[in-house]
Amino acid sequence: MTFPEIETGYAPSHDGTQLLFRWHRVEDARALVVIVHGFGEHSGRYVHVLNAFNEAGYACLAIDLRGHGRSGGRRAFVE
């Protein structure tokens, strides 16, 4: 199966920190699935999961949380 092109970009958080997002669009999607990665990971590790949801007709959105992956912020910091 050919998967839709993954759109990536940055969205500002409440304090201006830039957060990377991955948007997997599907025409006439059944629903939107939001993927949140675990500590010390990033959304790029879940592209295969996003593709599986796309194949089933679901649009997907995943972000790199603050301090993870390509998002800004102190690396893997928890106060």
PDB file of C-alpha atoms in Angstrom:
ATOM      1  CA  MET A   1       0.000   0.000   0.000  1.00  0.00           C
ATOM      2  CA  THR A   2       1.145   3.547  -0.678  1.00  0.00           C
ATOM      3  CA  PHE A   3       0.952   5.676   2.433  1.00  0.00           C
ATOM      4  CA  PRO A   4       0.107   9.372   2.354  1.00  0.00           C
ATOM      5  CA  GLU A   5       2.933  11.843   2.609  1.00  0.00           C
ATOM      6  CA  ILE A   6       3.790  12.668   6.199  1.00  0.00           C
ATOM      7  CA  GLU A   7       3.477  16.384   6.825  1.00  0.00           C
ATOM      8  CA  THR A   8       5.829  17.740   9.469  1.00  0.00           C
ATOM      9  CA  GLY A   9       6.085  21.152  11.021  1.00  0.00           C
ATOM     10  CA  TYR A  10       6.423  23.009  14.275  1.00  0.00           C
ATOM     11  CA  ALA A  11       3.757  24.416  16.559  1.00  0.00           C
ATOM     12  CA  PRO A  12       4.519  26.804  19.421  1.00  0.00           C
ATOM     13  CA  SER A  13       3.614  25.760  22.963  1.00  0.00           C
ATOM     14  CA  HIS A  14       2.180  28.197  25.517  1.00  0.00           C
ATOM     15  CA  ASP A  15       5.675  29.543  26.265  1.00  0.00           C
ATOM     16  CA  GLY A  16       6.858  29.617  22.653  1.00  0.00           C
ATOM     17  CA  THR A  17       8.862  26.366  22.719  1.00  0.00           C
ATOM     18  CA  GLN A  18       8.602  24.814  19.255  1.00  0.00           C
ATOM     19  CA  LEU A  19       7.120  21.292  19.192  1.00  0.00           C
ATOM     20  CA  LEU A  20       7.547  19.084  16.138  1.00  0.00           C
ATOM     21  CA  PHE A  21       4.378  17.454  14.803  1.00  0.00           C
ATOM     22  CA  ARG A  22       3.800  14.685  12.275  1.00  0.00           C
ATOM     23  CA  TRP A  23       0.456  14.794  10.515  1.00  0.00           C
ATOM     24  CA  HIS A  24      -0.702  11.734   8.581  1.00  0.00           C
ATOM     25  CA  ARG A  25      -3.726  12.887   6.612  1.00  0.00           C
ATOM     26  CA  VAL A  26      -6.318  10.461   5.212  1.00  0.00           C
ATOM     27  CA  GLU A  27      -9.201  11.496   2.952  1.00  0.00           C
ATOM     28  CA  ASP A  28     -12.581  10.885   4.607  1.00  0.00           C
ATOM     29  CA  ALA A  29     -10.910   9.599   7.765  1.00  0.00           C
ATOM     30  CA  ARG A  30     -12.963   7.465  10.144  1.00  0.00           C
ATOM     31  CA  ALA A  31     -11.435   9.305  13.121  1.00  0.00           C
ATOM     32  CA  LEU A  32      -8.272  11.033  14.311  1.00  0.00           C
ATOM     33  CA  VAL A  33      -5.736   9.074  16.364  1.00  0.00           C
ATOM     34  CA  VAL A  34      -3.269  11.051  18.487  1.00  0.00           C
ATOM     35  CA  ILE A  35      -0.030   9.259  19.375  1.00  0.00           C
ATOM     36  CA  VAL A  36       1.935  10.311  22.465  1.00  0.00           C
ATOM     37  CA  HIS A  37       5.394   8.751  22.806  1.00  0.00           C
ATOM     38  CA  GLY A  38       7.018   7.598  26.036  1.00  0.00           C
ATOM     39  CA  PHE A  39       9.840   9.148  28.063  1.00  0.00           C
ATOM     40  CA  GLY A  40      13.133   9.342  26.166  1.00  0.00           C
ATOM     41  CA  GLU A  41      11.478   8.573  22.813  1.00  0.00           C
ATOM     42  CA  HIS A  42      10.149  10.596  19.889  1.00  0.00           C
ATOM     43  CA  SER A  43       7.299  10.418  17.402  1.00  0.00           C
ATOM     44  CA  GLY A  44       9.532   9.120  14.602  1.00  0.00           C
ATOM     45  CA  ARG A  45       9.692   5.752  16.348  1.00  0.00           C
ATOM     46  CA  TYR A  46       5.952   5.310  15.714  1.00  0.00           C
ATOM     47  CA  VAL A  47       5.750   5.924  11.966  1.00  0.00           C
ATOM     48  CA  HIS A  48       4.936   2.222  11.416  1.00  0.00           C
ATOM     49  CA  VAL A  49       2.001   2.554  13.848  1.00  0.00           C
ATOM     50  CA  LEU A  50       0.779   5.700  12.100  1.00  0.00           C
ATOM     51  CA  ASN A  51       0.987   3.907   8.745  1.00  0.00           C
ATOM     52  CA  ALA A  52      -1.065   0.975  10.105  1.00  0.00           C
ATOM     53  CA  PHE A  53      -3.779   3.357  11.327  1.00  0.00           C
ATOM     54  CA  ASN A  54      -3.713   5.146   7.945  1.00  0.00           C
ATOM     55  CA  GLU A  55      -4.188   1.842   6.171  1.00  0.00           C
ATOM     56  CA  ALA A  56      -7.287   1.241   8.325  1.00  0.00           C
ATOM     57  CA  GLY A  57      -8.679   4.672   7.391  1.00  0.00           C
ATOM     58  CA  TYR A  58      -7.623   6.763  10.385  1.00  0.00           C
ATOM     59  CA  ALA A  59      -5.831  10.105  10.250  1.00  0.00           C
ATOM     60  CA  CYS A  60      -3.003  10.434  12.787  1.00  0.00           C
ATOM     61  CA  LEU A  61      -1.211  13.178  14.641  1.00  0.00           C
ATOM     62  CA  ALA A  62       1.963  12.685  16.648  1.00  0.00           C
ATOM     63  CA  ILE A  63       4.218  15.226  18.328  1.00  0.00           C
ATOM     64  CA  ASP A  64       7.653  15.190  19.858  1.00  0.00           C
ATOM     65  CA  LEU A  65       7.046  16.230  23.441  1.00  0.00           C
ATOM     66  CA  ARG A  66       9.062  19.088  24.932  1.00  0.00           C
ATOM     67  CA  GLY A  67      12.720  18.067  25.244  1.00  0.00           C
ATOM     68  CA  HIS A  68      12.322  14.985  23.043  1.00  0.00           C
ATOM     69  CA  GLY A  69      13.149  14.290  19.409  1.00  0.00           C
ATOM     70  CA  ARG A  70      13.245  17.435  17.312  1.00  0.00           C
ATOM     71  CA  SER A  71      11.174  19.574  19.708  1.00  0.00           C
ATOM     72  CA  GLY A  72      12.752  22.359  21.697  1.00  0.00           C
ATOM     73  CA  GLY A  73      13.280  22.385  25.429  1.00  0.00           C
ATOM     74  CA  ARG A  74      15.645  20.888  27.950  1.00  0.00           C
ATOM     75  CA  ARG A  75      16.394  17.301  26.928  1.00  0.00           C
ATOM     76  CA  ALA A  76      14.238  14.698  28.746  1.00  0.00           C
ATOM     77  CA  PHE A  77      13.779  16.951  31.809  1.00  0.00           C
ATOM     78  CA  VAL A  78      11.062  16.322  34.385  1.00  0.00           C
ATOM     79  CA  GLU A  79      10.710  18.731  37.286  1.00  0.00           C
TER      80      GLU A  79
END
